[in-house]
Coordinates of C-alpha atoms in Angstrom, one line a residue:
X1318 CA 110.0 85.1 28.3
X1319 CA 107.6 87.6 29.9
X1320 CA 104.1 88.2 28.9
X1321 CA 104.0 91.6 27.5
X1322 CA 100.3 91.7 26.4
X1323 CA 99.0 90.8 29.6
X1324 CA 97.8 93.7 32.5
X1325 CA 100.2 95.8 33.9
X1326 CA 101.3 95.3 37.8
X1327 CA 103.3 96.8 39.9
X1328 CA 102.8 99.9 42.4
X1329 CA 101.8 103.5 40.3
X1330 CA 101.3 105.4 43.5
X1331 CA 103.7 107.6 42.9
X1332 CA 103.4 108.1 39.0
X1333 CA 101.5 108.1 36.4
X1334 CA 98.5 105.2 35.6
X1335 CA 99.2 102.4 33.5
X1336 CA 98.0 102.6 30.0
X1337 CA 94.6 101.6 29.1
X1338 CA 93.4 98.1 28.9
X1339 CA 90.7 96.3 26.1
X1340 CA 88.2 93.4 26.5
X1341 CA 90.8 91.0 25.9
X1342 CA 93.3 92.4 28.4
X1343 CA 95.9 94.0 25.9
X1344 CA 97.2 97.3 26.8
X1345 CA 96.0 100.1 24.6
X1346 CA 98.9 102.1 22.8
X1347 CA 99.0 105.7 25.1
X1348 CA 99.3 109.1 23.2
X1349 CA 102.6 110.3 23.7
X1350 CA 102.4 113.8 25.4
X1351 CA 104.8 116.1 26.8
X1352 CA 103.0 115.9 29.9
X1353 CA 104.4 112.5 30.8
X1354 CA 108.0 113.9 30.2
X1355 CA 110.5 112.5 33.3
X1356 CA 113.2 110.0 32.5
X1357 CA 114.5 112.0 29.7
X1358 CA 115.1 115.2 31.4
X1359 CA 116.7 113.0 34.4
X1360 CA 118.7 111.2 31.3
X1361 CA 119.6 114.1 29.7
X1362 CA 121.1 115.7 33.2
X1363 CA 122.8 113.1 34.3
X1364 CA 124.3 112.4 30.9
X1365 CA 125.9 115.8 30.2
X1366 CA 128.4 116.1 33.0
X1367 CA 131.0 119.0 33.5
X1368 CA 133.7 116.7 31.0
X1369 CA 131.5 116.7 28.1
X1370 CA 130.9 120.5 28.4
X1371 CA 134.7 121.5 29.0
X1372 CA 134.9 118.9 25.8
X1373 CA 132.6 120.7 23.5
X1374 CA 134.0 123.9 24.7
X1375 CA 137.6 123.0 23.6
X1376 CA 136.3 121.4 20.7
X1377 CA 134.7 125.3 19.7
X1378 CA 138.2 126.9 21.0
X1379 CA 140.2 124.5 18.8
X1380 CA 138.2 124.2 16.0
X1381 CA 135.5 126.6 16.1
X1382 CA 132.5 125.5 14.3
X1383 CA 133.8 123.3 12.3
X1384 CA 133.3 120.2 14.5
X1385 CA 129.2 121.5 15.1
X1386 CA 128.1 118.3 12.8
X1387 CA 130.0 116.3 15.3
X1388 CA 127.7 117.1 18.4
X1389 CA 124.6 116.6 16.4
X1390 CA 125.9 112.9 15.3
X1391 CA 126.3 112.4 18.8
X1392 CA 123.5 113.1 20.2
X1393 CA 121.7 111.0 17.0
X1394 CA 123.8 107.9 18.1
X1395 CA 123.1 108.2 22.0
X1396 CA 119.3 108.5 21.5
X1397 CA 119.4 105.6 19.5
X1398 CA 121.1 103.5 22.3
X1399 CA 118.6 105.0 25.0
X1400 CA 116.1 104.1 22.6
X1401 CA 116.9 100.6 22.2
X1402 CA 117.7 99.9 26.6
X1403 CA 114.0 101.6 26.7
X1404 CA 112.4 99.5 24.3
X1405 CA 113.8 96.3 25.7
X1406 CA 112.5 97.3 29.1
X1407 CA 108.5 98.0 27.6
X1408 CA 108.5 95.3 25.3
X1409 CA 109.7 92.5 27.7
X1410 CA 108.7 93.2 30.9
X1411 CA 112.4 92.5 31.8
X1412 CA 115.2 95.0 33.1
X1413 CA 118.2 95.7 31.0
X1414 CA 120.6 93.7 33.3
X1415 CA 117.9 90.5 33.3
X1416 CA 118.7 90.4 29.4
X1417 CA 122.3 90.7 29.9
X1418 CA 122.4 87.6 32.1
X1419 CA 120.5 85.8 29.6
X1420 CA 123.5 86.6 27.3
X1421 CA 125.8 84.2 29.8
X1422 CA 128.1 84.3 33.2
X1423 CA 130.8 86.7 31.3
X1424 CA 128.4 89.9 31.1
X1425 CA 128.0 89.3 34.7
X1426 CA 131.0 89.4 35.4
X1427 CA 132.1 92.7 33.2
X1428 CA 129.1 94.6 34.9
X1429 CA 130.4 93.2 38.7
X1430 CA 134.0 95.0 38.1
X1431 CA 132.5 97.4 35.9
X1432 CA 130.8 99.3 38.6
X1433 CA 132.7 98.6 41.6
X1434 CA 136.0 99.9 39.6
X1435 CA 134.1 102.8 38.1
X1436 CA 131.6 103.4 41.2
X1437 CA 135.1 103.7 43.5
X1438 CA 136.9 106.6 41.0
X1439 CA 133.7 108.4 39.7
X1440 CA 132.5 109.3 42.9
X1441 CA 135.6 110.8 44.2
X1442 CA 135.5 112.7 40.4
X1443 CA 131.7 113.6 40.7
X1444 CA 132.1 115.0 44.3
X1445 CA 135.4 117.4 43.3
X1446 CA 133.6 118.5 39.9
X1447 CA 130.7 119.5 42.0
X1448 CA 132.7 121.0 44.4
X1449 CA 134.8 123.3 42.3
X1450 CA 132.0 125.9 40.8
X1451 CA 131.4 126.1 44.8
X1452 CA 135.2 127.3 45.9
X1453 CA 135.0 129.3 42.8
X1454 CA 131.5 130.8 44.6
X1455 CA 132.8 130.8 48.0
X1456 CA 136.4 131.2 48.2
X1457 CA 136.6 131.9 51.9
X1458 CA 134.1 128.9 53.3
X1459 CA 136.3 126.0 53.3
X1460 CA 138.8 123.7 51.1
X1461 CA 137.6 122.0 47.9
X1462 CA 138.0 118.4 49.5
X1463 CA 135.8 119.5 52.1
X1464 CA 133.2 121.1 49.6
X1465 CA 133.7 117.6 47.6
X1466 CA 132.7 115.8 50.9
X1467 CA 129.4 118.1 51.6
X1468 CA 128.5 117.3 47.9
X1469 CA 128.8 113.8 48.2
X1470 CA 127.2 114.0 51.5
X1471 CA 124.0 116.0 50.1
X1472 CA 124.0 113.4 47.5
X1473 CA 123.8 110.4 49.6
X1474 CA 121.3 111.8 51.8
X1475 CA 118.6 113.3 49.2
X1476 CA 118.8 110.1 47.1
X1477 CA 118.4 107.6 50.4
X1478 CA 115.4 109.1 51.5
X1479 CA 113.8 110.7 48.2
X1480 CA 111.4 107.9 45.6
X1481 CA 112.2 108.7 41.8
X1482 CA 109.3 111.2 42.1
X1483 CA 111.1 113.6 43.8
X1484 CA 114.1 112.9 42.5
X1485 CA 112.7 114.0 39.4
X1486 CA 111.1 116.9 40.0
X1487 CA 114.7 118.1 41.6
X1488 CA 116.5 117.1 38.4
X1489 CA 114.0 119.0 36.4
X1490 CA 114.5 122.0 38.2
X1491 CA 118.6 121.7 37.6
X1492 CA 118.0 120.9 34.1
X1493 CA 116.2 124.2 33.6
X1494 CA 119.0 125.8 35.3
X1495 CA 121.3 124.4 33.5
X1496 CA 118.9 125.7 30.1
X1497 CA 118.8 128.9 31.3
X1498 CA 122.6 129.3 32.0
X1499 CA 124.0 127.3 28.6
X1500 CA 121.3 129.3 26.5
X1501 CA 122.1 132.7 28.2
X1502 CA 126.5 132.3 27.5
X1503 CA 125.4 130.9 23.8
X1504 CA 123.2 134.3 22.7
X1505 CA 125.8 136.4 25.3
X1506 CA 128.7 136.0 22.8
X1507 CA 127.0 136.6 19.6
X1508 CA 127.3 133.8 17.7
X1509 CA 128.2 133.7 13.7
X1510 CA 125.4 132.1 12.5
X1511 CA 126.0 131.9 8.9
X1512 CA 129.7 129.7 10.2
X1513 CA 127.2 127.4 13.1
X1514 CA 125.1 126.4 9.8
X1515 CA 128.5 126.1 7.6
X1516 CA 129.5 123.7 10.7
X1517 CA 126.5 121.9 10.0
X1518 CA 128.3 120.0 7.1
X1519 CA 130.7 117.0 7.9
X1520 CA 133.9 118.4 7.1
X1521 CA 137.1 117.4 9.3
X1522 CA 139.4 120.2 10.8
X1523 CA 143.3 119.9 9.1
X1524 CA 144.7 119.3 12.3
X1525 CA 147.2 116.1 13.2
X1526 CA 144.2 113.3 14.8
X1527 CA 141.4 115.0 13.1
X1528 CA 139.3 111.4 13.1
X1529 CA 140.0 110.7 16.3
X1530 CA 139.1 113.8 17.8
X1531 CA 136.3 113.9 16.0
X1532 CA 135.3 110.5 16.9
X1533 CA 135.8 111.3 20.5
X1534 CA 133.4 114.6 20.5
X1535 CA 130.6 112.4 18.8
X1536 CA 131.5 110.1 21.7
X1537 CA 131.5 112.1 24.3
X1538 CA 127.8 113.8 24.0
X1539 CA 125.7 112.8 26.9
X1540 CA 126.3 109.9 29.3
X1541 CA 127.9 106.5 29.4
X1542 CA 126.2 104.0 32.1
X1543 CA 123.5 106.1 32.1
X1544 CA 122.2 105.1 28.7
X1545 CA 121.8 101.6 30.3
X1546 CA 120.1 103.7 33.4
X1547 CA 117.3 105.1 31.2
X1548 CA 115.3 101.9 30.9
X1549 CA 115.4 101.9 34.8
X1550 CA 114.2 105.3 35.2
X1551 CA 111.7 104.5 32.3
X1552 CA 110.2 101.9 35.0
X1553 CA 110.9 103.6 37.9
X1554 CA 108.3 106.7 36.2
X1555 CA 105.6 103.4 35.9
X1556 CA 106.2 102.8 32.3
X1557 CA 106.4 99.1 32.0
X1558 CA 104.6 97.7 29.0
X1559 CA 104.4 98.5 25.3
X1560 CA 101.5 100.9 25.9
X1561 CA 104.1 103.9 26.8
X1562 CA 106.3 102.9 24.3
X1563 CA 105.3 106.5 22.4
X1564 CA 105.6 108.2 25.4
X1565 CA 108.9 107.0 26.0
X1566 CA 110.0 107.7 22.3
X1567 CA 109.1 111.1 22.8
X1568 CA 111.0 111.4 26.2
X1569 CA 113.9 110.2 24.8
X1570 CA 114.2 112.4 21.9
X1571 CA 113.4 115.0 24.2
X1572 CA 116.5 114.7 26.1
X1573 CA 118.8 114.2 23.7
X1574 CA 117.9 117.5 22.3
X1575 CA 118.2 119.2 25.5
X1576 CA 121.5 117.6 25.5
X1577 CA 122.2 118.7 22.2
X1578 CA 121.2 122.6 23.1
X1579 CA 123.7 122.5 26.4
X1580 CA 126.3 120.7 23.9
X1581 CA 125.5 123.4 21.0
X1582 CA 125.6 126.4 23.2
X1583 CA 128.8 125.2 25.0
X1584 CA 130.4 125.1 21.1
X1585 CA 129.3 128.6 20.2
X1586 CA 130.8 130.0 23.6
X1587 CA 134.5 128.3 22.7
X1588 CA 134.3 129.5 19.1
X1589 CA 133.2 133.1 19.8
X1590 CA 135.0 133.7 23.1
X1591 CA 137.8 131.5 22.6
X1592 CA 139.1 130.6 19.2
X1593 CA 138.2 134.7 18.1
X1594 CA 140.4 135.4 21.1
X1595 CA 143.0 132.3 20.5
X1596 CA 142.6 131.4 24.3
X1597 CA 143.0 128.3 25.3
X1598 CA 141.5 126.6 28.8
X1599 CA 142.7 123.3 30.6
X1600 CA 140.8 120.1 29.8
X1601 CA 139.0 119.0 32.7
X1602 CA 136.7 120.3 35.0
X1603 CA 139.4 123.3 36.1
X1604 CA 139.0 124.8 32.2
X1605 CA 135.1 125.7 33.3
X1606 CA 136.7 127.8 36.5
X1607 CA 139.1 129.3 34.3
X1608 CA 135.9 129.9 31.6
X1609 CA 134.4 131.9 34.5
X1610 CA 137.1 133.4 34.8
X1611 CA 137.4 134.7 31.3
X1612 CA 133.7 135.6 31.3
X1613 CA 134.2 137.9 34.5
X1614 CA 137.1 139.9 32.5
X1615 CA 134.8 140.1 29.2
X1616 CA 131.0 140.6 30.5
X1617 CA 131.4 141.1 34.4
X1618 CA 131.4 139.3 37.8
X1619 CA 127.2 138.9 37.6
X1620 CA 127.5 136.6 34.2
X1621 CA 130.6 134.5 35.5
X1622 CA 128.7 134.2 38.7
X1623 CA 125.8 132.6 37.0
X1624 CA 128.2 130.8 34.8
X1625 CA 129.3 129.1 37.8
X1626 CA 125.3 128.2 39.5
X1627 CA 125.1 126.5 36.0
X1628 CA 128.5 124.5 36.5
X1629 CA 127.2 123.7 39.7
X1630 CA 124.1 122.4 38.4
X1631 CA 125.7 120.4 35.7
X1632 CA 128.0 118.9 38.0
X1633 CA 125.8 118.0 41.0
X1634 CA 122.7 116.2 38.4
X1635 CA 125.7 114.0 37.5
X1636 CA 125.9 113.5 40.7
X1637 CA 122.5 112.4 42.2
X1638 CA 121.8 110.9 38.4
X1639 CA 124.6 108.3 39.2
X1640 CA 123.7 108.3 42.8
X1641 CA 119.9 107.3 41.9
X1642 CA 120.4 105.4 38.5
X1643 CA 123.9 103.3 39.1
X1644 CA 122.1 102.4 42.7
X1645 CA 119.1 101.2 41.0
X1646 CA 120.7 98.9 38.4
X1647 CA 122.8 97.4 41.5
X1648 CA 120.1 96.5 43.1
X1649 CA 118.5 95.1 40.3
X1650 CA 121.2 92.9 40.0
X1651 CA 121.4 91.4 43.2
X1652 CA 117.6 90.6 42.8
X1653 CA 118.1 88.8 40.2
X1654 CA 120.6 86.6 41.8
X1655 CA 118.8 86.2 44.8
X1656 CA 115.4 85.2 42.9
X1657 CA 117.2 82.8 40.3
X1658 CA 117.4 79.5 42.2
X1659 CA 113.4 80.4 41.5
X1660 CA 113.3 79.6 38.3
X1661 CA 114.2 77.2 35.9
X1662 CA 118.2 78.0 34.7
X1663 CA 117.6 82.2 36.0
X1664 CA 116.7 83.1 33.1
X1665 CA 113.8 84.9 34.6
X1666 CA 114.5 85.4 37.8
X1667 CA 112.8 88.4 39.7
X1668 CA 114.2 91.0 37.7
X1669 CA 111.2 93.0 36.5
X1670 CA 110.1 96.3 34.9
X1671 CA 107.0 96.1 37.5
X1672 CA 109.6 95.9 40.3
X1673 CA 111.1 98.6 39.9
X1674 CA 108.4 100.9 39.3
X1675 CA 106.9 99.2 42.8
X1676 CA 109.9 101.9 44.2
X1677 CA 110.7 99.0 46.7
X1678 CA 114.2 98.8 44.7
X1679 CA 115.0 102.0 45.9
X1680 CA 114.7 101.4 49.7
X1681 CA 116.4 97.9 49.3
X1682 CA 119.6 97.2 51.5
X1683 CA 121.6 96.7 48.1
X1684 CA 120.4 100.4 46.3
X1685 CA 122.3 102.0 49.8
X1686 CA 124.7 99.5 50.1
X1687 CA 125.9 100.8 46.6
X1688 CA 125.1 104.1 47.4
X1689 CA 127.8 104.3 50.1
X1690 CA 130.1 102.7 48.1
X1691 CA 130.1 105.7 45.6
X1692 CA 130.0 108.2 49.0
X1693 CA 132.4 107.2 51.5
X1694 CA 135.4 105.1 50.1
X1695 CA 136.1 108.0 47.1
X1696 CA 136.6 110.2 49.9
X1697 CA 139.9 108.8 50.8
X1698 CA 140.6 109.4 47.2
X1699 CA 139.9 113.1 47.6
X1700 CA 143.0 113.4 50.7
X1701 CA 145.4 110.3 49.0
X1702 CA 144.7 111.2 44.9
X1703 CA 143.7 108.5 42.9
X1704 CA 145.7 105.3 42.9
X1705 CA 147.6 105.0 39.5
X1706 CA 146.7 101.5 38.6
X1707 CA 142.8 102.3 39.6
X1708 CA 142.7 105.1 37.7
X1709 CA 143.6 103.1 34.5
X1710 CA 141.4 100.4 35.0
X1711 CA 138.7 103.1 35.6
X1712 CA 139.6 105.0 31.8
X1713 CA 139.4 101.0 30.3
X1714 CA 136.2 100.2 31.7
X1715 CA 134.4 102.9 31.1
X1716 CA 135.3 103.0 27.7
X1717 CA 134.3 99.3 26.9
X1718 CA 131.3 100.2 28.7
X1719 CA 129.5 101.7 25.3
X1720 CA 131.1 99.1 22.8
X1721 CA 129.6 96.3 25.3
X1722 CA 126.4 98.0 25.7
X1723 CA 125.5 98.5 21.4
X1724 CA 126.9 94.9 21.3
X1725 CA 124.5 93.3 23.5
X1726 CA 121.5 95.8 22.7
X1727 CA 122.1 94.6 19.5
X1728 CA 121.9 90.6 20.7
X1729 CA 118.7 91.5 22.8
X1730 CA 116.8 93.3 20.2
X1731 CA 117.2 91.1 17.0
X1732 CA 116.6 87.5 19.0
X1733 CA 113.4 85.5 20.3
X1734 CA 114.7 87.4 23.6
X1735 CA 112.2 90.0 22.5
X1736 CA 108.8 89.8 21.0
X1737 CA 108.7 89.9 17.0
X1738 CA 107.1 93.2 17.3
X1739 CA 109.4 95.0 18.6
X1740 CA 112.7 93.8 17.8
X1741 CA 115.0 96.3 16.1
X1742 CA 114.5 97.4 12.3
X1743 CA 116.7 98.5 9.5
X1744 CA 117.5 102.0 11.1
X1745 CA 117.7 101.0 14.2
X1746 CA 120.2 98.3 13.5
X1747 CA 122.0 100.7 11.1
X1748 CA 122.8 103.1 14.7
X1749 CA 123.8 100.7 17.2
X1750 CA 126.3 99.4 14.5
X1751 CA 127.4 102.7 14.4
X1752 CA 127.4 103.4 17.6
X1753 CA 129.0 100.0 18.3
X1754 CA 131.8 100.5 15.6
X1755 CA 132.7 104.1 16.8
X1756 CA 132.7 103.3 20.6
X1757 CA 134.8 100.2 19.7
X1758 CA 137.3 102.7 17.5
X1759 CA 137.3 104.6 20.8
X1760 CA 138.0 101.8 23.1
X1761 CA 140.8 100.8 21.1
X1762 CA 142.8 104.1 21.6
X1763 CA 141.9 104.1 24.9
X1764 CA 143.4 101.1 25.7
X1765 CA 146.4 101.8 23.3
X1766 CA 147.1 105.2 24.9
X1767 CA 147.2 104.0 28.7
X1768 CA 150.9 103.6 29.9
X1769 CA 150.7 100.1 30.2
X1770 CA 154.5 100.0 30.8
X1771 CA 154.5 102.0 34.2
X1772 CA 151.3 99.5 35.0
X1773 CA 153.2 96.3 35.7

């Protein structure tokens, strides 16, 4: 096991200094303060995609408030899983996917298909969601496939040559777009708040699959493989030892309720200009272009204009967030594997917290490698349409990506993999089993409604 008392190391160039250290080399506990806010903001952007706002806004159309509780629970049960990947990270010295080896060859193996399956569909989806607020902006410029390409292209190119650094300070600025927009269409509409606080208590709608579409809006708040990215970015900022773990408690409630305000906001917009009006909007990213679409015909083409700048924003931080964070846990990965003939039985290997704060990950030959991967082949998705068999595998995997990830938090945190001090207590355990219980519940259906019949 790593030394977690010891110094600090690693390269803080482009960050912030390591926390202090006494006469007997142990590092000081560091005040948390908003000033060292980062991962959560990139977290919180990456996380909330156009999907989960479409979601939340069907969710208010359908429902109205009723389901408000819902989003709340979410958001509680997500920052408990980013709290857990970032307290492994800090209290080890060790990167999520170095604990996950540790677990044996099969988790290996899940996260190997895992993201070149999900890498290989999600970029072709990521590069089309960001793509459509643009037609919508631009009608006249060029086809959405070639607007999907430029995204992608953008992506690629500001992520290859940009350290975390900038890439936060970008995502930051998004993220207050994305504030400014979300909060704007939430106070534009008027919402009934005596009915948002009513919506507050945990009542289900009396509609056919009332649990399960519950369970899939608490589900669906903010971010799958980013979650496991967050302990990444957490060392990527210079965070690597117990000293930040304040600071990164404080970050990561942070953006979970920034997630929970775009989330909120998105609920109050389909219950006021929706469900009052009994419109309804396609799922998927289209429902947001026929959203402006409604706003323009209610409050005028300047409001579903800036609608759409927001959309865009959502979309594309998803973008460059996976771009950055899915990159950087690659790369980890084949560090590890090329480090653990090193050590005695890899269990150690080279993958460490000081590492990746160095920022050497993110101009490794692996980090680009799979950065291309989620660039260029997805564009032949975008002029062929996604391969039916793919695109199943793709819904499978990423929803056993959550039930695996509680699972083995849960194995990391409450073994000698991490020091006594640190290892989870009774709340803590008490959220990633229900995190793991409800993501498994969500799994399950997933699995069960794929047309298994058509895949053979």
């Amino acid at each position: 096991m790593a030394d977690t008392t010891g110094p600090p190391t690693g390269n803080f160039t482009h960050t912030e200094a390591p926390s202090d250290i006494d006469l007997h080399g142990n590092t000081s506990p560091r005040k948390s303060s908003w000033k060292y806010i980062g991962p959560g903001i990139v977290v919180a952007a990456t996380g909330v995609g156009a999907g989960d706002l479409v979601a939340t806004l069907i969710a208010g159309s359908n429902f109205g408030y009723t389901l408000l509780w819902a989003a709340v629970v979410g958001c509680l049960v997500k920052i408990s899983l980013a709290e857990a990947a970032g307290r492994w990270h800090l209290s080890t010295g060790r990167t999520l996917f170095d604990g996950w080896a540790s677990l044996g060859r099969w988790t290996t193996w899940f996260f190997v298909v895992y993201v070149v399956v999900w890498g290989f569909v999600y970029g072709a989806a990521a590069m089309s969601s960001s793509a459509l607020p643009l037609q919508a902006l631009f009608p006249d410029v060029m086809d959405l496939k070639w607007w999907a390409i430029a995204c992608g292209l953008v992506g690629l190119v500001f992520v290859w040559f940009n350290k975390y650094a900038v890439f936060e300070k970008v995502m930051t600025v998004l993220v207050g777009v994305m504030f400014v927009v979300t909060v704007y269409l939430a106070i534009r509409v008027t919402p009934n708040l005596g009915d948002a606080f009513a919506g507050l208590l945990p009542v289900l709608p009396d509609e056919k699959d009332s649990v399960l579409n519950t369970l899939g809006l608490i589900g669906g708040v903010g971010g799958t493989i980013t979650l496991a990215a967050y302990g990444y970015w957490v060392n990527a900022k210079g965070w690597t030892n117990t000293g930040w773990m304040k600071v990164m408690r404080l970050d990561n409630r942070v953006a979970y309720i920034t997630t929970g305000i775009f989330v909120v906001a998105m609920l109050f917009v389909g219950a006021e200009l929706l469900h009052s009006a009994n419109v309804a909007i396609a799922s998927g990213d289209k429902g947001l272009v026929q959203l402006s679409d409604i706003l323009e015909a209610e409050y005028g083409t300047a409001t579903a204009k800036f609608f759409l700048i927001g959309f865009f924003a959502t979309s594309f931080t998803s973008l460059i967030g996976v771009w950055h964070g899915v990159s950087l846990m690659f790369a980890d990965f084949v560090a590890r594997y090329r480090d653990q003939g090193e050590s005695a039985g890899g269990a150690t290997g080279g993958a460490t917290g000081a590492e990746v704060a160095s920022g050497e990950r993110e101009h490794s030959w692996p980090f680009r490698a799979y950065l291309l991967w989620l660039t260029f082949p997805p564009i032949v998705l975008l002029f062929q349409g996604q391969p039916f068999r793919l695109v199943i595998l793709y819904g499978v995997l990423g929803a056993a990506f959550l039930p695996f990830l509680a699972g083995t938090l849960l194995w990391l945190l409450n073994t000698s993999r991490t020091p006594r001090e640190w290892r989870n207590g009774l709340l803590s355990n008490a959220m990633l089993v229900l995190a793991g219980l409800l993501f498994l519940v969500l799994c399950v259906k997933q699995i069960w409604d794929q047309p298994w019949s058509e895949f053979f």
